[in-house]
Tab-separated table of C-alpha atoms and ligand atoms in Angstrom:
chain	number	residue	atom	x	y	z
A	482	MET	CA	16.490	-12.598	12.616
A	483	THR	CA	16.733	-9.142	11.115
A	484	SER	CA	15.142	-7.583	8.076
A	485	ARG	CA	17.424	-6.889	5.129
A	486	LEU	CA	16.338	-3.282	5.344
A	487	ALA	CA	19.316	-1.082	6.313
A	488	GLY	CA	18.132	1.377	8.936
A	489	HIS	CA	14.886	-0.433	9.516
A	490	ARG	CA	16.103	-3.459	11.471
A	491	LEU	CA	13.493	-5.301	13.407
A	492	GLU	CA	14.939	-8.039	15.586
A	493	ILE	CA	12.008	-10.346	15.110
A	494	SER	CA	10.998	-13.420	13.170
A	495	ALA	CA	7.995	-13.681	10.809
A	496	SER	CA	6.142	-15.687	13.461
A	497	LYS	CA	5.889	-12.571	15.670
A	498	LEU	CA	4.385	-10.247	13.103
A	499	ASP	CA	0.856	-8.891	12.595
A	500	ILE	CA	0.347	-7.202	9.244
A	501	ILE	CA	-2.350	-4.530	9.044
A	502	GLY	CA	-4.103	-3.295	5.856
A	503	ASP	CA	-4.952	0.167	4.448
A	504	VAL	CA	-6.186	2.393	7.380
A	505	HIS	CA	-7.081	5.604	5.411
A	506	GLY	CA	-7.794	7.706	8.508
A	507	CYS	CA	-9.983	5.160	10.327
A	508	ALA	CA	-8.128	5.667	13.612
A	509	VAL	CA	-10.795	4.555	16.021
A	510	THR	CA	-11.207	1.330	14.065
A	511	LEU	CA	-7.391	0.863	14.102
A	512	GLU	CA	-7.439	1.180	17.917
A	513	ARG	CA	-10.151	-1.441	18.105
A	514	LEU	CA	-8.241	-3.826	15.866
A	515	LEU	CA	-4.990	-3.353	17.860
A	516	GLU	CA	-6.876	-4.043	21.082
A	517	ARG	CA	-8.442	-7.185	19.548
A	518	LEU	CA	-4.924	-8.363	18.670
A	519	GLY	CA	-3.769	-7.901	22.254
A	520	TYR	CA	-1.978	-4.560	21.910
A	521	SER	CA	-2.460	-1.947	24.581
A	522	ARG	CA	-1.244	1.630	25.231
A	523	LYS	CA	1.903	1.989	27.321
A	524	GLY	CA	3.040	5.597	27.820
A	525	GLY	CA	0.427	6.451	25.173
A	526	VAL	CA	1.932	4.102	22.485
A	527	PHE	CA	0.432	0.806	21.375
A	528	GLN	CA	2.657	-2.154	22.102
A	529	HIS	CA	2.407	-5.934	22.552
A	530	PRO	CA	4.622	-8.032	24.874
A	531	GLU	CA	5.789	-10.342	22.065
A	532	ARG	CA	4.656	-8.995	18.686
A	533	LYS	CA	5.213	-6.203	16.198
A	534	VAL	CA	3.059	-4.659	13.466
A	535	ILE	CA	3.934	-4.166	9.817
A	536	PHE	CA	1.589	-1.610	8.153
A	537	VAL	CA	1.102	-2.104	4.434
A	538	GLY	CA	0.715	1.668	3.869
A	539	ASP	CA	-2.095	4.100	2.990
A	540	ILE	CA	-2.581	5.419	6.550
A	541	ILE	CA	-3.767	8.736	5.189
A	542	ASP	CA	-6.426	10.248	2.848
A	543	ARG	CA	-10.193	9.760	2.681
A	544	GLY	CA	-11.131	8.919	6.281
A	545	PRO	CA	-12.312	10.938	9.283
A	546	ARG	CA	-9.324	10.799	11.623
A	547	ILE	CA	-6.176	10.992	9.403
A	548	ARG	CA	-4.076	13.034	11.853
A	549	HIS	CA	-4.844	10.721	14.709
A	550	ALA	CA	-4.112	7.594	12.577
A	551	LEU	CA	-0.796	8.896	11.321
A	552	GLY	CA	0.293	9.985	14.861
A	553	LEU	CA	-0.620	6.595	16.258
A	554	VAL	CA	1.318	4.713	13.596
A	555	ARG	CA	4.278	7.039	13.787
A	556	ASP	CA	4.459	6.633	17.587
A	557	MET	CA	4.469	2.843	17.190
A	558	VAL	CA	7.220	3.005	14.522
A	559	ASP	CA	9.346	5.451	16.462
A	560	ALA	CA	9.075	3.226	19.593
A	561	GLY	CA	10.236	0.114	17.641
A	562	ASN	CA	6.820	-1.517	17.811
A	563	ALA	CA	5.950	-1.306	14.109
A	564	ILE	CA	7.218	-0.673	10.562
A	565	LEU	CA	5.289	1.385	8.016
A	566	VAL	CA	5.740	0.366	4.380
A	567	LEU	CA	4.780	3.334	2.132
A	568	GLY	CA	1.493	3.203	0.146
A	569	ASN	CA	0.642	5.065	-3.009
A	570	HIS	CA	-1.184	7.648	-0.852
A	571	GLU	CA	1.802	8.492	1.274
A	572	LEU	CA	3.857	8.854	-1.949
A	573	HIS	CA	1.166	11.013	-3.517
A	574	ALA	CA	1.283	13.255	-0.424
A	575	LEU	CA	5.089	13.540	-0.673
A	576	PHE	CA	5.014	14.266	-4.403
A	577	TYR	CA	2.143	16.715	-4.014
A	578	CYS	CA	3.728	18.644	-1.109
A	579	LEU	CA	7.505	18.560	-1.738
A	580	PRO	CA	8.954	21.293	-3.940
A	581	ASN	CA	10.697	20.181	-7.144
A	582	PRO	CA	14.338	20.881	-6.367
A	583	ARG	CA	14.992	21.685	-10.065
A	584	VAL	CA	12.076	24.098	-10.334
A	585	PRO	CA	11.451	25.366	-6.735
A	586	SER	CA	8.198	27.169	-7.601
A	587	ASN	CA	6.704	23.799	-8.634
A	588	TYR	CA	6.035	20.660	-6.710
A	589	LEU	CA	7.176	17.095	-7.599
A	590	ARG	CA	3.621	16.333	-8.798
A	591	PRO	CA	1.441	18.991	-10.510
A	592	ARG	CA	-1.443	20.416	-8.530
A	593	THR	CA	-4.282	19.289	-10.861
A	594	PRO	CA	-7.851	19.013	-9.605
A	595	ARG	CA	-7.552	15.235	-9.599
A	596	ASN	CA	-4.287	15.320	-7.611
A	597	ALA	CA	-5.760	17.860	-5.215
A	598	HIS	CA	-8.858	15.700	-4.657
A	599	ILE	CA	-6.855	12.671	-3.604
A	600	ILE	CA	-5.184	14.541	-0.730
A	601	GLU	CA	-7.910	17.038	0.190
A	602	ASP	CA	-9.153	15.319	3.378
A	603	THR	CA	-5.608	15.027	4.670
A	604	LEU	CA	-4.691	18.642	4.041
A	605	GLU	CA	-7.998	19.860	5.499
A	606	GLN	CA	-7.453	17.842	8.728
A	607	PHE	CA	-3.930	19.210	9.047
A	608	ALA	CA	-4.957	22.772	8.119
A	609	ASN	CA	-4.383	24.037	11.667
A	610	TYR	CA	-1.335	21.794	12.217
A	611	SER	CA	0.908	22.699	9.262
A	612	GLY	CA	4.085	22.326	11.297
A	613	ASP	CA	3.086	18.845	12.269
A	614	TRP	CA	2.305	17.969	8.671
A	615	LEU	CA	5.689	19.158	7.470
A	616	ASP	CA	7.329	17.126	10.151
A	617	HIS	CA	5.320	14.057	9.125
A	618	LEU	CA	6.374	14.530	5.513
A	619	ARG	CA	10.098	14.557	6.551
A	620	TRP	CA	9.412	11.338	8.493
A	621	LEU	CA	7.517	9.664	5.677
A	622	LYS	CA	10.489	10.300	3.320
A	623	GLN	CA	12.453	7.910	5.495
A	624	ARG	CA	9.982	5.021	5.379
A	625	PRO	CA	10.713	1.920	3.207
A	626	LEU	CA	9.002	0.888	-0.017
A	627	TYR	CA	9.090	-2.816	0.978
A	628	PHE	CA	9.915	-5.058	3.938
A	629	GLU	CA	11.323	-8.597	4.101
A	630	VAL	CA	12.281	-11.086	6.833
A	631	PRO	CA	12.892	-14.818	6.083
A	632	GLY	CA	9.541	-16.329	5.120
A	633	LEU	CA	7.550	-13.042	4.923
A	634	ARG	CA	7.373	-10.006	2.596
A	635	VAL	CA	5.324	-6.892	2.584
A	636	VAL	CA	4.816	-4.281	-0.147
A	637	HIS	CA	1.853	-2.018	-0.787
A	638	ALA	CA	0.779	-3.321	-4.240
A	639	CYS	CA	3.156	-5.598	-6.128
A	640	TRP	CA	6.375	-7.538	-5.281
A	641	ASP	CA	8.335	-7.069	-8.490
A	642	ALA	CA	11.583	-8.961	-7.789
A	643	ASP	CA	13.515	-7.118	-10.530
A	644	VAL	CA	12.592	-3.681	-9.100
A	645	ILE	CA	13.412	-4.730	-5.533
A	646	ALA	CA	16.783	-6.167	-6.609
A	647	ARG	CA	17.859	-2.794	-8.104
A	648	ARG	CA	16.242	-0.375	-5.602
A	649	CYS	CA	17.033	0.406	-1.916
A	650	ALA	CA	14.012	0.174	0.255
A	651	VAL	CA	14.398	3.849	1.283
A	652	ILE	CA	14.500	6.498	-1.425
A	653	ALA	CA	17.863	8.313	-1.133
A	654	GLU	CA	17.678	12.093	-0.542
A	655	ASP	CA	19.509	12.848	-3.829
A	656	ASP	CA	16.975	10.779	-5.857
A	657	TRP	CA	13.848	12.744	-4.998
A	658	ALA	CA	14.449	15.285	-7.871
A	659	GLN	CA	14.044	12.392	-10.379
A	660	LEU	CA	10.551	11.807	-9.126
A	661	ALA	CA	9.256	15.049	-10.701
A	662	ASP	CA	9.380	13.146	-13.995
A	663	PRO	CA	6.793	10.340	-14.016
A	664	ALA	CA	8.659	8.754	-16.945
A	665	SER	CA	11.948	8.355	-15.021
A	666	SER	CA	12.930	4.784	-14.294
A	667	LEU	CA	12.849	5.502	-10.516
A	668	SER	CA	9.267	6.851	-10.824
A	669	ARG	CA	8.135	3.859	-12.829
A	670	ASP	CA	9.780	1.464	-10.357
A	671	ILE	CA	8.149	3.093	-7.350
A	672	LYS	CA	4.789	3.114	-9.081
A	673	ARG	CA	5.129	-0.601	-9.790
A	674	LEU	CA	5.723	-1.391	-6.037
A	675	THR	CA	3.009	0.961	-4.694
A	676	SER	CA	0.324	0.930	-7.406
A	677	GLY	CA	0.999	-2.472	-9.019
A	678	VAL	CA	0.784	-3.471	-12.618
A	679	GLU	CA	-1.297	-0.959	-14.484
A	680	LEU	CA	-1.971	-1.811	-18.102
A	681	PRO	CA	-3.339	0.493	-20.847
A	682	LEU	CA	-6.870	-0.162	-21.939
A	683	PRO	CA	-6.723	-0.926	-25.628
A	684	SER	CA	-7.926	2.187	-27.481
A	685	PRO	CA	-10.586	3.398	-27.968
A	686	HIS	CA	-11.817	1.970	-24.669
A	687	ILE	CA	-12.084	4.191	-21.529
A	688	MET	CA	-13.475	3.301	-18.125
A	689	THR	CA	-15.292	5.617	-15.761
A	690	THR	CA	-14.769	4.895	-12.054
A	691	ALA	CA	-17.484	5.038	-9.444
A	692	GLU	CA	-16.163	8.451	-8.492
A	693	GLY	CA	-16.493	9.706	-12.051
A	694	PHE	CA	-12.782	9.703	-13.050
A	695	LYS	CA	-11.950	8.570	-16.599
A	696	ARG	CA	-9.466	5.768	-16.646
A	697	HIS	CA	-7.240	4.741	-19.552
A	698	SER	CA	-5.654	1.845	-17.684
A	699	PHE	CA	-6.683	-1.048	-15.421
A	700	ARG	CA	-5.092	-2.789	-12.446
A	701	ALA	CA	-3.763	-6.243	-13.204
A	702	SER	CA	-2.941	-9.125	-10.884
A	703	PHE	CA	0.579	-10.552	-10.579
A	704	TRP	CA	-0.174	-14.135	-9.631
A	705	HIS	CA	-1.835	-15.777	-12.665
A	706	LYS	CA	0.254	-18.501	-14.232
A	707	ASN	CA	-1.236	-18.767	-17.694
A	708	PRO	CA	-3.526	-15.890	-18.341
A	709	ARG	CA	-5.172	-15.929	-21.844
A	710	VAL	CA	-7.456	-12.895	-21.952
A	711	LEU	CA	-7.367	-9.473	-20.261
A	712	GLY	CA	-10.259	-10.512	-18.033
A	713	ASP	CA	-8.032	-13.188	-16.457
A	714	ILE	CA	-5.628	-10.609	-15.074
A	715	ALA	CA	-7.907	-7.640	-14.259
A	716	PHE	CA	-7.861	-7.065	-10.498
A	717	GLN	CA	-9.838	-3.975	-9.441
A	718	PRO	CA	-13.293	-3.118	-8.090
A	719	ASP	CA	-14.697	-2.036	-11.492
A	720	PRO	CA	-14.934	-5.003	-13.886
A	721	LEU	CA	-13.528	-4.523	-17.406
A	722	PRO	CA	-16.116	-3.869	-20.163
A	723	THR	CA	-17.076	-7.293	-21.526
A	724	GLU	CA	-15.588	-6.701	-25.000
A	725	VAL	CA	-12.270	-5.655	-23.377
A	726	ALA	CA	-12.225	-8.616	-20.964
A	727	GLN	CA	-12.352	-11.050	-23.886
A	728	LEU	CA	-9.362	-9.576	-25.702
A	729	PRO	CA	-6.326	-11.866	-25.863
A	730	ILE	CA	-3.152	-10.935	-24.008
A	731	ASP	CA	-0.603	-9.900	-26.687
A	732	GLU	CA	3.179	-9.992	-26.495
A	733	ALA	CA	3.487	-6.370	-25.507
A	734	ILE	CA	1.158	-6.874	-22.481
A	735	ARG	CA	2.786	-10.217	-21.621
A	736	ARG	CA	6.167	-8.450	-21.271
A	737	GLU	CA	4.636	-6.079	-18.699
A	738	LEU	CA	3.256	-8.807	-16.453
A	739	VAL	CA	4.896	-9.718	-13.174
A	740	MET	CA	4.579	-13.250	-11.706
A	741	TYR	CA	4.826	-14.253	-8.102
A	742	ALA	CA	5.491	-18.068	-7.887
A	743	ASP	CA	3.802	-20.150	-5.246
A	744	ASP	CA	7.105	-21.413	-3.827
A	745	GLN	CA	8.016	-17.825	-2.791
A	746	PRO	CA	7.711	-16.481	0.816
A	747	LEU	CA	4.327	-15.372	2.152
A	748	LEU	CA	3.515	-12.002	0.631
A	749	PHE	CA	1.176	-9.315	2.070
A	750	VAL	CA	-0.172	-6.355	0.106
A	751	GLY	CA	-3.001	-3.770	0.492
A	752	HIS	CA	-4.258	-1.452	-2.220
A	753	TYR	CA	-6.936	-3.409	-4.037
A	754	TRP	CA	-10.249	-2.455	-2.310
A	755	LEU	CA	-11.490	-5.996	-1.717
A	756	ASN	CA	-14.925	-6.782	-0.286
A	757	GLY	CA	-16.449	-9.629	1.695
A	758	ALA	CA	-14.829	-12.090	4.037
A	759	PRO	CA	-11.000	-11.871	4.259
A	760	ARG	CA	-9.428	-14.836	2.537
A	761	PRO	CA	-6.131	-15.766	0.833
A	762	ILE	CA	-5.630	-14.784	-2.784
A	763	THR	CA	-3.281	-17.710	-3.413
A	764	SER	CA	-1.525	-20.156	-1.159
A	765	ASN	CA	1.170	-17.524	-0.474
A	766	ILE	CA	-0.396	-14.126	-1.150
A	767	ALA	CA	-2.922	-12.180	0.909
A	768	CYS	CA	-4.358	-8.702	0.312
A	769	LEU	CA	-5.337	-6.955	3.568
A	770	ASP	CA	-7.292	-4.033	2.059
A	771	TYR	CA	-10.996	-4.735	2.641
A	772	SER	CA	-12.235	-1.206	2.063
A	773	ALA	CA	-12.249	-0.103	5.672
A	774	VAL	CA	-12.849	3.561	4.736
A	775	LYS	CA	-15.884	2.559	2.598
A	776	PHE	CA	-17.425	0.902	5.681
A	777	GLY	CA	-15.866	-2.444	4.917
A	778	ARG	CA	-13.402	-4.116	7.367
A	779	LEU	CA	-9.970	-3.186	8.683
A	780	VAL	CA	-7.983	-6.424	8.423
A	781	ALA	CA	-4.898	-7.829	10.031
A	782	TYR	CA	-3.105	-11.174	9.426
A	783	ARG	CA	-1.419	-12.792	12.399
A	784	CYS	CA	1.648	-14.702	11.185
A	785	GLU	CA	2.789	-17.654	13.288
A	786	GLY	CA	5.600	-18.775	10.919
A	787	GLU	CA	3.400	-20.837	8.562
A	788	ALA	CA	4.583	-21.472	4.964
A	789	GLN	CA	1.125	-20.930	3.452
A	790	ILE	CA	-1.533	-18.321	4.124
A	791	HIS	CA	-3.834	-19.712	6.780
A	792	PRO	CA	-7.546	-18.688	6.327
A	793	ASN	CA	-7.988	-18.654	10.102
A	794	HIS	CA	-5.214	-16.128	10.692
A	795	PHE	CA	-7.162	-13.134	9.407
A	796	ASN	CA	-8.546	-10.814	12.051
A	797	TRP	CA	-10.768	-7.790	11.434
A	798	VAL	CA	-13.134	-5.238	12.787
A	799	TYR	CA	-16.127	-3.832	10.893
A	800	VAL	CA	-16.233	-0.101	10.321
A	801	ASP	CA	-19.442	1.453	11.598
A	802	PRO	CA	-21.162	3.911	9.233
B	937	MN	MN1	-5.390	2.242	-0.240
């Protein structure tokens, strides 16, 4: 069975896949997780006699060994042992570092303090390896935004079927210029897949994150069937202010919502900074981001061809402080 992804064919069925959550530079932890799953180095590259890995993205930023993590993942992908689906952090790196072809003195994403902060650990760790970093950026441009084989799907944040129907998995070279405009339809589609459904906080409400950033939007789930109030769909580490959580979902917000039905294939995402013991979100959706880089767990799901997420198929290693 092959993936529908032109140029990213993997001759393997869902039952032979291990899906791994957000790594964020935790390379030593990633090695421990791969070893626990039965992978070992051969010629320096992790491989398994029967299985392959799908990474949900966000290999870079924040953690202590970003260069090592990205090299390890890239070696596995280039050897045909893994596929990397892009996360919002890889896209941020590309937008932050690639010149805007229409205004070559600018980049695709403005170099604001907030945008600089997101990528600062990555650029610091590559400071003496700028040639390698440029080469990694060229490689990342060729990675897919989503992955699918019969019975199994992977995307970093949200499987929006309408977006996936109209977009190739790999961004075409000629399309990158459109990404300088965050309001372009391509920018909005990519944001939906890699950052999920973000809804505006009704004014005048603003949230402040644990890191001190002001937020005018919140992350929403895409699996609730009959949500009534905003609190039903909020899906993020910081809870909504109580008075906001109780607001009804109006028509404008309802039009923005994405639904993933429970008769659809298994879906794996990362992105959402979960805590505690890894567990299914619904019968067919699992998030594999358990905050590894905040000393949580680096999580994998071992698929054996099942039709529903099996609670015993999660594997993880704790991240030592
Ligand atoms: Mn992440």
